[in-house]
Short mmCIF file of C-alpha atoms in Angstrom, two decimals:
data_model
loop_
_atom_site.label_atom_id
_atom_site.label_comp_id
_atom_site.label_asym_id
_atom_site.label_seq_id
_atom_site.Cartn_x
_atom_site.Cartn_y
_atom_site.Cartn_z
CA MET A 1 -46.53 36.15 -20.01
CA SER A 2 -44.06 38.83 -19.27
CA VAL A 3 -45.04 41.99 -17.27
CA ALA A 4 -41.69 43.16 -16.26
CA ARG A 5 -41.06 46.65 -16.93
CA ARG A 6 -44.58 47.11 -18.30
CA ALA A 7 -45.27 49.98 -16.06
CA LEU A 8 -42.34 51.71 -17.19
CA VAL A 9 -43.32 51.47 -20.56
CA LEU A 10 -46.81 52.46 -19.82
CA ALA A 11 -45.69 55.60 -17.90
CA ALA A 12 -43.31 56.42 -20.89
CA SER A 13 -46.17 56.27 -23.35
CA ALA A 14 -48.46 58.50 -21.30
CA ALA A 15 -47.15 61.77 -22.78
CA LEU A 16 -47.39 60.37 -26.30
CA LEU A 17 -51.06 59.14 -25.77
CA ALA A 18 -52.05 62.53 -24.10
CA ALA A 19 -51.08 64.12 -27.54
CA CYS A 20 -53.63 61.88 -29.31
CA SER A 21 -57.10 62.89 -29.78
CA PRO A 22 -59.34 59.92 -28.92
CA SER A 23 -61.94 59.43 -31.90
CA PRO A 24 -64.01 56.74 -33.07
CA ALA A 25 -62.25 54.06 -35.06
CA PRO A 26 -63.35 54.21 -38.80
CA PRO A 27 -65.48 51.16 -39.82
CA ALA A 28 -63.77 48.41 -41.64
CA SER A 29 -64.24 48.69 -45.44
CA ASN A 30 -65.53 45.52 -47.25
CA GLY A 31 -63.08 46.14 -50.09
CA ALA A 32 -65.77 46.16 -52.53
CA GLY A 33 -64.34 46.79 -55.97
CA ALA A 34 -60.77 46.24 -54.80
CA PRO A 35 -58.75 43.06 -55.08
CA ALA A 36 -58.44 40.90 -52.15
CA ALA A 37 -55.19 41.29 -50.09
CA THR A 38 -53.08 38.09 -50.24
CA SER A 39 -50.65 38.94 -47.71
CA ILE A 40 -50.60 40.95 -44.37
CA THR A 41 -48.02 42.29 -41.75
CA GLU A 42 -48.43 40.91 -38.24
CA LEU A 43 -46.52 42.34 -34.96
CA ASP A 44 -46.18 40.64 -31.61
CA TYR A 45 -43.81 40.40 -28.72
CA TYR A 46 -43.38 36.51 -28.39
CA ALA A 47 -39.54 36.93 -28.37
CA ASP A 48 -38.57 34.07 -26.15
CA GLU A 49 -37.61 30.97 -28.13
CA GLN A 50 -40.12 28.67 -26.95
CA GLY A 51 -43.04 31.24 -27.15
CA SER A 52 -41.97 32.42 -30.56
CA ALA A 53 -41.84 28.98 -32.09
CA ALA A 54 -45.26 28.19 -30.70
CA TRP A 55 -46.60 31.45 -32.17
CA GLN A 56 -45.05 30.98 -35.41
CA LYS A 57 -46.69 27.62 -35.70
CA ILE A 58 -49.99 29.06 -35.14
CA LEU A 59 -49.33 31.83 -37.96
CA ASP A 60 -48.39 29.16 -40.38
CA THR A 61 -51.52 27.19 -39.62
CA CYS A 62 -53.74 30.18 -40.26
CA ALA A 63 -51.71 31.15 -43.27
CA THR A 64 -52.27 27.68 -44.75
CA GLN A 65 -56.08 27.90 -43.92
CA THR A 66 -56.88 31.36 -45.24
CA GLY A 67 -54.35 31.44 -48.11
CA ILE A 68 -52.93 34.65 -46.84
CA LYS A 69 -49.28 35.21 -46.53
CA ILE A 70 -48.01 36.59 -43.03
CA GLN A 71 -45.16 38.71 -42.78
CA ARG A 72 -44.27 38.57 -39.02
CA GLN A 73 -42.42 41.08 -37.01
CA THR A 74 -41.43 40.65 -33.33
CA VAL A 75 -40.23 43.14 -30.76
CA PRO A 76 -39.11 42.72 -27.06
CA THR A 77 -42.13 43.61 -24.67
CA ALA A 78 -40.63 46.69 -23.50
CA GLN A 79 -40.61 48.07 -26.86
CA MET A 80 -44.01 47.15 -27.96
CA LEU A 81 -46.24 50.07 -26.58
CA PRO A 82 -43.95 52.72 -27.79
CA LYS A 83 -43.68 51.19 -31.21
CA VAL A 84 -47.38 50.90 -31.43
CA LEU A 85 -48.22 54.29 -30.29
CA GLN A 86 -45.62 55.81 -32.57
CA GLY A 87 -47.17 53.68 -35.52
CA ALA A 88 -50.63 54.74 -34.52
CA SER A 89 -49.31 58.36 -34.63
CA SER A 90 -47.72 57.90 -38.14
CA LYS A 91 -50.44 55.59 -39.45
CA THR A 92 -47.81 52.76 -40.09
CA LEU A 93 -49.21 50.04 -37.86
CA PRO A 94 -49.19 46.55 -39.13
CA ASP A 95 -52.42 44.92 -40.41
CA LEU A 96 -52.68 42.60 -37.49
CA LEU A 97 -51.50 43.56 -33.88
CA PHE A 98 -51.21 41.36 -30.79
CA THR A 99 -50.74 43.70 -27.84
CA ASP A 100 -50.86 43.23 -24.06
CA ASN A 101 -54.39 43.44 -22.86
CA PRO A 102 -54.09 46.47 -20.42
CA THR A 103 -52.60 48.36 -23.47
CA LEU A 104 -55.54 48.03 -25.68
CA GLN A 105 -57.62 51.02 -24.38
CA GLN A 106 -54.76 53.17 -24.78
CA VAL A 107 -54.29 52.14 -28.32
CA ALA A 108 -57.96 52.24 -29.11
CA ALA A 109 -58.24 55.74 -27.76
CA THR A 110 -55.86 57.00 -30.68
CA GLY A 111 -58.55 55.75 -33.25
CA ALA A 112 -56.07 53.46 -34.85
CA LEU A 113 -57.91 50.30 -34.28
CA THR A 114 -61.21 48.91 -35.91
CA PRO A 115 -64.24 47.10 -34.19
CA LEU A 116 -63.96 43.51 -34.82
CA ASP A 117 -67.72 43.01 -35.59
CA GLY A 118 -66.67 44.37 -38.94
CA TYR A 119 -65.04 41.08 -39.87
CA GLY A 120 -67.80 38.69 -38.44
CA ILE A 121 -65.78 38.14 -35.03
CA THR A 122 -68.16 37.62 -32.20
CA THR A 123 -67.66 37.35 -28.61
CA ASP A 124 -70.13 34.48 -28.07
CA GLY A 125 -68.82 31.90 -25.45
CA TYR A 126 -66.01 34.12 -24.13
CA TYR A 127 -65.35 34.88 -20.53
CA PRO A 128 -67.09 38.34 -19.76
CA SER A 129 -63.94 39.60 -18.27
CA ILE A 130 -61.96 38.93 -21.43
CA VAL A 131 -64.49 40.64 -23.50
CA LYS A 132 -64.14 43.66 -21.19
CA ALA A 133 -60.43 43.57 -21.52
CA GLY A 134 -60.84 44.13 -25.33
CA THR A 135 -63.60 46.67 -25.18
CA TYR A 136 -63.22 50.47 -25.48
CA GLN A 137 -66.16 52.74 -25.40
CA GLY A 138 -68.65 50.07 -25.80
CA LYS A 139 -66.85 48.41 -28.81
CA VAL A 140 -64.98 45.43 -28.98
CA TYR A 141 -61.46 46.12 -30.48
CA GLY A 142 -59.41 43.19 -29.48
CA VAL A 143 -59.93 39.47 -28.39
CA ALA A 144 -57.48 37.01 -27.03
CA PRO A 145 -57.05 33.52 -28.08
CA GLY A 146 -55.88 32.56 -24.54
CA VAL A 147 -55.13 34.24 -21.20
CA ASN A 148 -52.87 33.74 -18.11
CA GLY A 149 -52.89 34.54 -14.45
CA LEU A 150 -51.28 33.80 -11.17
CA ALA A 151 -51.67 31.02 -8.72
CA LEU A 152 -49.89 29.42 -5.73
CA ILE A 153 -47.16 26.76 -6.77
CA TYR A 154 -45.97 24.62 -4.05
CA ASN A 155 -43.21 22.05 -3.67
CA LYS A 156 -45.04 18.78 -2.96
CA ASP A 157 -42.04 17.21 -1.14
CA LEU A 158 -41.48 20.09 1.12
CA LEU A 159 -45.12 20.48 2.33
CA THR A 160 -45.46 16.66 2.88
CA ALA A 161 -42.26 16.60 4.99
CA ALA A 162 -43.59 19.58 7.10
CA GLY A 163 -46.95 18.01 7.42
CA VAL A 164 -48.50 21.11 5.67
CA GLU A 165 -51.54 21.10 3.27
CA PRO A 166 -51.79 23.52 0.34
CA PRO A 167 -53.41 26.56 1.86
CA LYS A 168 -56.62 27.79 0.69
CA THR A 169 -57.00 31.06 2.99
CA TRP A 170 -54.96 33.82 4.21
CA ASP A 171 -54.74 32.24 7.74
CA GLU A 172 -53.63 28.85 6.29
CA LEU A 173 -51.03 30.70 4.08
CA LYS A 174 -49.57 32.56 6.95
CA ALA A 175 -49.33 29.46 9.02
CA ALA A 176 -47.83 27.25 6.24
CA ALA A 177 -45.33 29.81 5.18
CA ALA A 178 -44.13 30.15 8.70
CA LYS A 179 -43.84 26.48 9.20
CA LEU A 180 -42.12 25.77 6.01
CA THR A 181 -39.41 28.66 6.65
CA LYS A 182 -36.43 26.89 8.07
CA ASP A 183 -33.06 25.66 7.13
CA GLY A 184 -32.39 28.76 5.08
CA LYS A 185 -35.56 28.21 2.94
CA TYR A 186 -38.43 30.64 2.97
CA GLY A 187 -42.05 29.54 3.09
CA LEU A 188 -43.13 31.78 0.32
CA ALA A 189 -41.57 33.81 -2.66
CA PHE A 190 -43.18 36.47 -4.83
CA SER A 191 -42.55 39.51 -6.79
CA ALA A 192 -42.94 42.99 -5.45
CA ILE A 193 -40.80 45.03 -7.70
CA PRO A 194 -41.77 48.83 -8.19
CA SER A 195 -43.49 48.33 -11.53
CA GLU A 196 -46.64 46.98 -13.13
CA GLU A 197 -45.26 43.52 -12.37
CA GLY A 198 -45.33 44.04 -8.65
CA THR A 199 -48.88 45.52 -8.90
CA TRP A 200 -49.83 42.51 -11.01
CA GLN A 201 -48.58 40.21 -8.20
CA PHE A 202 -50.44 42.17 -5.45
CA LEU A 203 -53.80 42.47 -7.25
CA PRO A 204 -55.00 39.00 -6.11
CA PHE A 205 -54.65 39.99 -2.57
CA PHE A 206 -55.98 43.46 -3.13
CA TRP A 207 -58.82 42.40 -5.17
CA SER A 208 -59.85 39.23 -3.26
CA ASN A 209 -60.18 41.37 -0.18
CA GLY A 210 -62.78 43.76 -1.76
CA ALA A 211 -60.46 46.57 -2.46
CA GLU A 212 -60.92 48.72 -5.59
CA LEU A 213 -58.57 50.58 -7.75
CA SER A 214 -60.58 53.79 -7.58
CA GLN A 215 -60.00 53.84 -3.73
CA LEU A 216 -56.49 52.69 -3.05
CA ASP A 217 -56.48 53.66 0.70
CA SER A 218 -59.79 51.75 1.52
CA ALA A 219 -59.77 49.56 4.72
CA GLN A 220 -59.70 46.49 2.59
CA SER A 221 -56.82 47.76 0.55
CA VAL A 222 -54.70 48.48 3.84
CA LYS A 223 -55.74 44.94 5.25
CA ALA A 224 -54.32 43.32 2.03
CA LEU A 225 -51.23 45.14 1.89
CA GLN A 226 -50.62 44.62 5.71
CA PHE A 227 -51.14 41.00 5.25
CA VAL A 228 -48.20 40.60 2.40
CA THR A 229 -46.18 43.03 4.54
CA ASP A 230 -46.49 40.75 7.70
CA LEU A 231 -45.31 37.76 5.56
CA VAL A 232 -41.95 39.64 4.85
CA ASN A 233 -41.66 41.17 8.27
CA SER A 234 -42.21 37.89 10.16
CA GLY A 235 -39.34 36.06 7.91
CA SER A 236 -41.79 33.86 5.91
CA ALA A 237 -40.81 35.73 2.84
CA SER A 238 -37.50 37.26 1.90
CA LYS A 239 -37.06 40.87 2.13
CA SER A 240 -35.63 40.41 -1.39
CA VAL A 241 -39.00 40.30 -2.89
CA VAL A 242 -38.88 44.10 -3.51
CA THR A 243 -36.11 43.33 -6.06
CA TRP A 244 -37.19 39.99 -7.43
CA ASN A 245 -39.11 39.71 -10.70
CA GLN A 246 -41.15 36.71 -11.56
CA ASN A 247 -38.21 34.93 -13.16
CA ASP A 248 -36.20 35.50 -10.08
CA VAL A 249 -39.03 33.90 -7.93
CA ALA A 250 -39.25 30.86 -10.01
CA ASP A 251 -35.31 30.66 -9.83
CA GLN A 252 -35.80 30.67 -5.93
CA PHE A 253 -38.60 27.86 -6.17
CA VAL A 254 -36.73 25.81 -8.63
CA GLY A 255 -33.43 26.15 -6.44
CA GLY A 256 -35.37 25.00 -3.43
CA ASN A 257 -34.93 28.22 -1.61
CA ALA A 258 -38.88 28.58 -1.33
CA ALA A 259 -41.43 26.06 -0.74
CA MET A 260 -44.26 28.09 -2.29
CA MET A 261 -44.54 30.86 -4.86
CA VAL A 262 -47.01 33.00 -6.43
CA ASN A 263 -46.30 32.67 -10.11
CA GLY A 264 -47.85 32.07 -13.56
CA SER A 265 -48.88 29.23 -15.73
CA TRP A 266 -45.91 30.16 -18.28
CA ASN A 267 -43.40 28.66 -15.57
CA LEU A 268 -44.85 25.17 -15.73
CA ALA A 269 -42.80 24.02 -18.71
CA ARG A 270 -39.61 25.00 -16.75
CA LEU A 271 -40.67 23.26 -13.78
CA ASP A 272 -41.54 20.03 -15.72
CA GLU A 273 -37.92 20.14 -16.93
CA GLN A 274 -36.88 19.56 -13.32
CA LYS A 275 -37.37 16.00 -12.99
CA SER A 276 -36.54 16.03 -9.05
CA LEU A 277 -39.00 18.62 -8.48
CA HIS A 278 -42.62 17.56 -7.58
CA TYR A 279 -44.96 20.47 -7.62
CA GLY A 280 -48.81 21.18 -7.32
CA VAL A 281 -50.93 24.06 -8.20
CA VAL A 282 -53.78 25.66 -6.14
CA PRO A 283 -55.67 29.06 -6.52
CA ILE A 284 -54.35 32.04 -4.67
CA PRO A 285 -55.52 31.71 -1.18
CA VAL A 286 -58.21 33.94 -0.16
CA PRO A 287 -59.16 36.00 3.06
CA GLN A 288 -62.13 33.89 4.08
CA THR A 289 -63.16 30.19 3.51
CA GLY A 290 -65.43 29.99 0.57
CA ALA A 291 -64.47 33.11 -1.26
CA LYS A 292 -63.22 33.13 -4.75
CA PRO A 293 -59.71 34.61 -5.57
CA VAL A 294 -59.79 37.56 -7.96
CA VAL A 295 -56.63 37.70 -10.15
CA ALA A 296 -55.73 39.89 -12.89
CA LEU A 297 -56.07 38.69 -16.46
CA GLY A 298 -52.96 38.34 -18.31
CA GLY A 299 -52.25 37.62 -21.96
CA GLU A 300 -52.39 39.40 -25.35
CA VAL A 301 -55.58 40.48 -27.63
CA GLY A 302 -55.53 40.29 -31.31
CA THR A 303 -56.53 43.62 -33.00
CA VAL A 304 -57.03 44.75 -36.61
CA PRO A 305 -55.53 48.42 -37.20
CA VAL A 306 -56.90 50.87 -39.45
CA THR A 307 -54.83 50.37 -42.77
CA SER A 308 -57.13 49.60 -45.96
CA GLY A 309 -60.26 47.66 -46.88
CA PRO A 310 -58.65 44.72 -48.38
CA THR A 311 -55.83 44.35 -45.77
CA GLN A 312 -58.36 44.89 -42.93
CA GLN A 313 -60.54 42.19 -44.28
CA ALA A 314 -57.50 39.94 -44.62
CA ALA A 315 -56.21 40.49 -41.29
CA GLY A 316 -59.75 39.91 -39.77
CA LYS A 317 -59.84 36.56 -41.65
CA VAL A 318 -56.41 35.48 -40.10
CA LEU A 319 -57.59 36.75 -36.77
CA SER A 320 -60.67 34.53 -36.96
CA CYS A 321 -58.72 31.57 -37.80
CA ILE A 322 -56.47 32.29 -34.56
CA LEU A 323 -59.68 32.54 -32.47
CA SER A 324 -61.11 29.23 -33.78
CA GLU A 325 -61.31 26.59 -31.21
CA PRO A 326 -58.64 24.14 -32.67
CA THR A 327 -56.18 26.95 -32.93
CA MET A 328 -57.10 28.26 -29.56
CA LEU A 329 -56.52 24.92 -28.00
CA GLU A 330 -53.18 24.55 -29.96
CA TRP A 331 -51.93 27.95 -28.60
CA SER A 332 -53.16 27.24 -25.16
CA LYS A 333 -51.22 23.84 -24.82
CA ALA A 334 -48.09 25.24 -26.49
CA HIS A 335 -47.84 28.28 -24.39
CA ALA A 336 -49.62 27.27 -21.05
CA TYR A 337 -52.42 29.72 -21.47
CA ILE A 338 -56.15 29.15 -20.83
CA PRO A 339 -58.43 29.17 -23.54
CA SER A 340 -60.79 32.48 -23.86
CA LYS A 341 -64.04 30.44 -24.31
CA THR A 342 -65.64 28.98 -21.32
CA ALA A 343 -66.45 25.52 -22.89
CA THR A 344 -63.01 25.11 -24.51
CA ALA A 345 -61.37 26.06 -21.11
CA ALA A 346 -63.33 23.54 -19.26
CA LYS A 347 -62.24 20.89 -21.82
CA PHE A 348 -58.74 22.08 -21.67
CA GLY A 349 -58.71 21.97 -17.78
CA THR A 350 -59.79 18.35 -17.87
CA GLU A 351 -57.07 17.37 -20.22
CA GLN A 352 -54.24 19.39 -18.55
CA PRO A 353 -54.62 18.90 -14.72
CA ALA A 354 -51.68 21.11 -13.87
CA MET A 355 -53.57 24.07 -15.30
CA GLN A 356 -56.92 23.33 -13.64
CA ALA A 357 -56.18 26.01 -10.83
CA PHE A 358 -55.57 28.74 -13.49
CA VAL A 359 -58.72 27.70 -15.36
CA ASP A 360 -60.85 27.82 -12.07
CA GLU A 361 -59.54 31.45 -11.50
CA VAL A 362 -60.43 32.81 -14.93
CA GLY A 363 -64.23 32.92 -14.17
CA SER A 364 -63.49 35.48 -11.23
CA ALA A 365 -60.57 37.14 -12.97
CA ARG A 366 -60.56 40.70 -13.85
CA SER A 367 -59.33 42.90 -16.66
CA ARG A 368 -56.92 45.59 -15.13
CA THR A 369 -58.40 48.22 -17.09
CA ALA A 370 -61.97 47.55 -16.74
CA GLU A 371 -62.51 49.95 -13.91
CA LEU A 372 -60.25 52.74 -14.78
CA GLY A 373 -59.52 52.49 -18.62
CA GLU A 374 -56.75 54.73 -19.79
CA LYS A 375 -56.12 55.89 -16.11
CA TYR A 376 -54.83 52.46 -15.07
CA PRO A 377 -51.13 52.88 -15.67
CA LYS A 378 -50.80 55.83 -13.26
CA VAL A 379 -52.82 54.02 -10.41
CA SER A 380 -50.83 50.77 -11.00
CA GLN A 381 -47.49 52.60 -10.52
CA ALA A 382 -48.89 54.34 -7.42
CA LEU A 383 -50.03 51.15 -6.00
CA ALA A 384 -46.56 49.37 -6.90
CA ASP A 385 -44.98 52.19 -5.03
CA ALA A 386 -46.98 51.78 -1.99
CA LEU A 387 -46.15 48.25 -2.02
CA GLN A 388 -42.26 48.89 -1.96
CA ALA A 389 -42.86 51.69 0.84
CA ALA A 390 -44.68 49.21 3.06
CA LEU A 391 -42.46 46.19 2.41
CA THR A 392 -39.18 48.10 3.12
CA GLY A 393 -40.50 49.70 6.10
CA LYS A 394 -40.34 53.28 4.78
CA GLN A 395 -44.12 53.77 5.46
CA PRO A 396 -46.72 51.83 7.26
CA ALA A 397 -49.41 50.23 5.00
CA ASP A 398 -52.08 52.80 5.70
CA GLN A 399 -49.73 55.80 5.11
CA ALA A 400 -48.37 54.36 1.93
CA LEU A 401 -51.70 53.71 0.53
CA LYS A 402 -52.83 57.37 1.42
CA ALA A 403 -50.03 58.63 -0.54
CA ALA A 404 -50.74 56.17 -3.36
CA GLN A 405 -54.23 57.51 -3.59
CA GLN A 406 -53.06 60.91 -3.66
CA ALA A 407 -50.48 60.29 -6.30
CA SER A 408 -52.87 58.25 -8.45
CA GLY A 409 -55.22 61.26 -8.83
CA SER A 410 -58.12 59.00 -9.13
#
């Protein structure tokens, strides 16, 4: 999962999106009378070596099972949405598209996607939040084979030496981070860069405290921002969090410079390579005992763009294969994702103990676009700017969020 630079990409696409006239996607043709397509094109952004290899294996499996040749194209994450919106405008999208879930509604609004029920794809057994992430104006245009999210990853040796239990609440997190901050090490590391990545990292604190994206300057929002600001001002987290992306945060944790970090499941393979590093994973701490953390859903949704009847049906057949339970499990194991179906995820968590905390969080996780739809990118950037303003001391939390509310226009 990569959300770095995503907000910049989303913002850059806003003007192009505004020029598109939302219209209902045309129904998928059954291709009656036309020969069945034997090959399709596919576009994704799994550009890193490990992720690309894992995804290619999934595509190869489904090519064999369906008898449909898949011509794959991969682009860097930052290039994905501009390329997709340009393709939607010029009607040159691939036959099968895997895009980041917060961008689905933007693409669907152009009328370039087809509803998935035209291919016999149902959402039975899926987490409701995952279905919402792929829904636009009441129709499901995208479904993810797996999702990811954030959790609190901690160094077992450092916590044991300090006599600290993995924190479950904000008070416990504050106390643990303070006690673990010593000898040049910080208690906690997280990313707060001024982009979607910073917002993505802050949302678990924001949403878990009852704040809503439609009202950025609410009392709940101010309290959440003040909490993370206090962690930095007290010295329990580095002032450099405003420049660290999530890879930088992982570097700090692996290097022993931070005892705990807020980060995603995609880092576990890297942590496993560090034989001397003993780590544990727990859900993101919550404001009060007994509450459930509300993290943002990450991951990509598979969609079938408007092309032609035969290729749409062929793409739908391949997507159905990708969404089948065996393939869903294979992809989740290879890429440290959580299967999108509740029963499959429960089985996966049992088999993969390090992933259990991430599995536990999916049930209460939220789609970033469920509340605001196409307005989300602007609100996300406003929230990221408020985070920067508060953490750098430019503005108090309440004033930073008041400015964010005005800037968001929501």
